[in-house]
PDB file of C-alpha atoms in Angstrom:
ATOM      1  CA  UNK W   6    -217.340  74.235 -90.657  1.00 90.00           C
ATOM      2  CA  UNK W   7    -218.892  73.035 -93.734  1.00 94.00           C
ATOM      3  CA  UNK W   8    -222.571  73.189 -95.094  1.00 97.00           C
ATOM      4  CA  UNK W   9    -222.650  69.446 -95.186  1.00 97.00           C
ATOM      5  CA  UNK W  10    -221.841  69.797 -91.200  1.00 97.00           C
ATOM      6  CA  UNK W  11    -225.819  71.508 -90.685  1.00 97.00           C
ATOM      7  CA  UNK W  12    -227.511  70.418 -93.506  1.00 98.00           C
ATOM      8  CA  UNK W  13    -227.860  67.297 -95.660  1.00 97.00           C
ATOM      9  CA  UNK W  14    -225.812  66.887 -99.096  1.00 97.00           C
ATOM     10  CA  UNK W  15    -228.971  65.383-100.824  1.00 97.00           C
ATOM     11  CA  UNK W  16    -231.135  68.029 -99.308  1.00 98.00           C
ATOM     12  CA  UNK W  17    -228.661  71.546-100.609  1.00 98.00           C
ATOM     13  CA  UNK W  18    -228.566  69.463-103.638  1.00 97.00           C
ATOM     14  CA  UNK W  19    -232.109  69.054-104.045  1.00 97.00           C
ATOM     15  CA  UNK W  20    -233.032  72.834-103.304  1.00 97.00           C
ATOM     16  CA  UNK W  21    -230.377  74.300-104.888  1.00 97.00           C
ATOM     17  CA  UNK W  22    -231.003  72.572-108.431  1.00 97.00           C
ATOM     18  CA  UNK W  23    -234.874  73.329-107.746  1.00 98.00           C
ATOM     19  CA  UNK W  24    -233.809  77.190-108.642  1.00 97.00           C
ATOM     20  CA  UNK W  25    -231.319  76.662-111.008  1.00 96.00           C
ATOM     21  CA  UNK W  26    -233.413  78.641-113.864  1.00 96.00           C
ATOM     22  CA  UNK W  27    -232.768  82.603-113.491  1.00 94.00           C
ATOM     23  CA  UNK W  28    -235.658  84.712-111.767  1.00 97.00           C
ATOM     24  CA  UNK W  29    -236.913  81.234-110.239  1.00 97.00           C
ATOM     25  CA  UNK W  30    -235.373  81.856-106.325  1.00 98.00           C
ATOM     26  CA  UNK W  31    -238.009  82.027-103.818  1.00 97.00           C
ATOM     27  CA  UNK W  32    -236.232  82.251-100.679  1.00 96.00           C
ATOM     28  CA  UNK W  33    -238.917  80.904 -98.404  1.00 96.00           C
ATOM     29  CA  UNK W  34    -239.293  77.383-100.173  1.00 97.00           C
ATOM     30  CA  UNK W  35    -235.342  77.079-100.725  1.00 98.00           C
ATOM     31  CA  UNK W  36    -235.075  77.592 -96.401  1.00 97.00           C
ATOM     32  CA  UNK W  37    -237.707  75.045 -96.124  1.00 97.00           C
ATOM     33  CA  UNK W  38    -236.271  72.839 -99.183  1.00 98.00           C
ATOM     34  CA  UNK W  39    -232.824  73.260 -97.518  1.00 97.00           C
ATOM     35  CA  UNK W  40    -233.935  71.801 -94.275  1.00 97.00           C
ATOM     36  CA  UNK W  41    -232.788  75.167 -92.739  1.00 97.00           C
ATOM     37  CA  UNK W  42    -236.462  75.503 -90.998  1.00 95.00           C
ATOM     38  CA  UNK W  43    -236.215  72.732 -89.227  1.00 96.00           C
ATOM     39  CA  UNK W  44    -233.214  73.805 -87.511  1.00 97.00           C
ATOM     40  CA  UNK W  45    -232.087  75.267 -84.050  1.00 96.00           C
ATOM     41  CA  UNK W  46    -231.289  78.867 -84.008  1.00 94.00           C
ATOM     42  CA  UNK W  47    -228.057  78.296 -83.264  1.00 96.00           C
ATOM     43  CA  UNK W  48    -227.677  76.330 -86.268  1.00 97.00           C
ATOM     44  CA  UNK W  49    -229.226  78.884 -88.127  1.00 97.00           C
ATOM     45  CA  UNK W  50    -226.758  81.068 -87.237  1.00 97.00           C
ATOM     46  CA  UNK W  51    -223.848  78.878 -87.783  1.00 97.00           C
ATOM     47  CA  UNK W  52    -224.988  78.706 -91.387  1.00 98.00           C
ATOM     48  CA  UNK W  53    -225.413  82.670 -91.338  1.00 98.00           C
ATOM     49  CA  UNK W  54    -221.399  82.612 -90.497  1.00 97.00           C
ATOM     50  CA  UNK W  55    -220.724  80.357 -93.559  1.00 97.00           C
ATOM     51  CA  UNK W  56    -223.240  82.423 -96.077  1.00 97.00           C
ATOM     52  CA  UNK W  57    -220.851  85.769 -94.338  1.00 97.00           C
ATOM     53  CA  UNK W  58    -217.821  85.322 -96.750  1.00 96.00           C
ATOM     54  CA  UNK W  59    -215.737  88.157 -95.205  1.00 97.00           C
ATOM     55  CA  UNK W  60    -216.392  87.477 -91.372  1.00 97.00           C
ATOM     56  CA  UNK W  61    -217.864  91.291 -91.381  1.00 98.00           C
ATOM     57  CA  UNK W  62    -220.963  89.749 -89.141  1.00 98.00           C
ATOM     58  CA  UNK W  63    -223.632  91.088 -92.052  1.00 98.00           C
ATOM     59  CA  UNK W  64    -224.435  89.549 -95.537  1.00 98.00           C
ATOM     60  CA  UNK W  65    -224.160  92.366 -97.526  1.00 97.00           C
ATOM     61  CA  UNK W  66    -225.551  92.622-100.699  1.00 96.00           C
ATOM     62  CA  UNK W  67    -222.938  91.472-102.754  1.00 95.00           C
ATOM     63  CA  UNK W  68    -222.484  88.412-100.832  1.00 96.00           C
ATOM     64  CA  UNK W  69    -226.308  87.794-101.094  1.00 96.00           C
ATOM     65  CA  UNK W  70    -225.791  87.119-104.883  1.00 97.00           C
ATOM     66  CA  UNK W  71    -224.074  84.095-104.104  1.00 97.00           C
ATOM     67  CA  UNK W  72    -225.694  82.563-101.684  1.00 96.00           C
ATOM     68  CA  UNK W  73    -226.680  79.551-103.518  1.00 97.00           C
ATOM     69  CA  UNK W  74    -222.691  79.595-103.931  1.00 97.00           C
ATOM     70  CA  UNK W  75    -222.468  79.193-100.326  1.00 96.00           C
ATOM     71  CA  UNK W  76    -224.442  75.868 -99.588  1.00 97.00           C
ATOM     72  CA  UNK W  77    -222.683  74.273-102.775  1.00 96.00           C
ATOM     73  CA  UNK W  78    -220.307  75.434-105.224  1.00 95.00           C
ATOM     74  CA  UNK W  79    -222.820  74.086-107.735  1.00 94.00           C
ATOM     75  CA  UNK W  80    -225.190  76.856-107.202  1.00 96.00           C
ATOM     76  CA  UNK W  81    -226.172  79.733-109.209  1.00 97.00           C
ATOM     77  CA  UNK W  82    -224.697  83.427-109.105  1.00 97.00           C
ATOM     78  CA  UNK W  83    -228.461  85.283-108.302  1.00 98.00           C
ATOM     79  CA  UNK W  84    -229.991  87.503-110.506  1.00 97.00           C
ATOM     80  CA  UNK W  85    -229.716  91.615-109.306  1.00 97.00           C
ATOM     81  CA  UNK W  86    -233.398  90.909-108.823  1.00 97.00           C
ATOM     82  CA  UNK W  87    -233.265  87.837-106.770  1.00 98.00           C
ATOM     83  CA  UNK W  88    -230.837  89.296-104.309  1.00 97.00           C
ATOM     84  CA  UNK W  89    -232.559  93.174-104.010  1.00 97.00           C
ATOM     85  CA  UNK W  90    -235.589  90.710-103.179  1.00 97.00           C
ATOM     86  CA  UNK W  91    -233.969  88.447-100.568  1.00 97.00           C
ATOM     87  CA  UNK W  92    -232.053  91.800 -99.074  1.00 98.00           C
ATOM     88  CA  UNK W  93    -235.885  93.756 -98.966  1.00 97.00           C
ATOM     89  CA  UNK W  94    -237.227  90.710 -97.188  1.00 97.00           C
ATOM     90  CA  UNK W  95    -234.026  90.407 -94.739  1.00 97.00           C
ATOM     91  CA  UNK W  96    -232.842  93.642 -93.738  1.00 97.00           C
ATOM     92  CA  UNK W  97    -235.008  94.692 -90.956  1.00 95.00           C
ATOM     93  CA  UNK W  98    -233.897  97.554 -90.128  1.00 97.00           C
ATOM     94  CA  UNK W  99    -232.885  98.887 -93.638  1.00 97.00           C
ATOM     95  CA  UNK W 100    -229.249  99.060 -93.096  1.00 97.00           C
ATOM     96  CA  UNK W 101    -228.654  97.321 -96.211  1.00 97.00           C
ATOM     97  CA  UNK W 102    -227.380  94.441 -95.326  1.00 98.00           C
ATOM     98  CA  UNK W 103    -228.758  91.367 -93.239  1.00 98.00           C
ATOM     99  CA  UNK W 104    -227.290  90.481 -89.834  1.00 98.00           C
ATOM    100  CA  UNK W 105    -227.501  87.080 -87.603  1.00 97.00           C
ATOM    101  CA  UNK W 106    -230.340  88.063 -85.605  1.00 97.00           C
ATOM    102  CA  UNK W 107    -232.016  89.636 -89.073  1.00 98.00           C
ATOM    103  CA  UNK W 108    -231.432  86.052 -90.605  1.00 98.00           C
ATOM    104  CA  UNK W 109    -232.720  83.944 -88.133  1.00 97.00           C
ATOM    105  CA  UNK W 110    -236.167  85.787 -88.393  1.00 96.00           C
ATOM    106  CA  UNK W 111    -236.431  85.816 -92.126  1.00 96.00           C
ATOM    107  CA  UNK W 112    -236.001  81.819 -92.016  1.00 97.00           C
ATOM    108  CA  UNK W 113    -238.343  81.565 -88.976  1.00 95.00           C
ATOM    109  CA  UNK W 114    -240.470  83.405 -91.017  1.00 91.00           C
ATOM    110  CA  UNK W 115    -240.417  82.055 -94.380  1.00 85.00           C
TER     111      UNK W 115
END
């Protein structure tokens, strides 16, 4: 399944370009930029299994850095900042790395 296949081309485009300067991702108006608020959570959670590279069921950190990378291959690598932020505001239950259920709730909450 592709990105395109939940979200819409114009849309990733859009919200991907709007944090194309370094130390500019805000997580909570890229979700809502994305269109990924708007979605079921069952969509949400198909996207989680795209953004999960390795199929390990968790975004770890080092996959977080490239989640701009995952909606288009035109995104950004983020900054070590940017993703100890986006981890912080994910990982509920400090394990260090964000699973399905922990992703859904940080875009139902942003």
């Amino acid at each position: 399944m592709a990105m395109t296949d939940l979200l819409s081309a114009e849309d990733i485009k859009k919200a991907v370009g709007a944090f194309s300067a370094a130390e500019s991702f805000n997580y909570k108006k890229f979700f809502e930029m994305v269109g990924l608020k708007k979605k079921s959570p069952e969509d949400v959670k198909k996207v989680f299994h795209i953004l999960d590279k390795d199929k390990s069921g968790f975004i770890e950190e080092e996959e977080l850095k490239f989640v701009l990378k995952g909606f288009t291959p035109e995104g950004r690598d983020l900054s070590d900042k940017e993703t100890k932020a986006l981890l912080a505001a994910g990982d509920k239950d400090g394990d260090g790395k964000i699973g399905a259920d922990e992703f859904a709730t940080l875009v139902a909450e942003s």
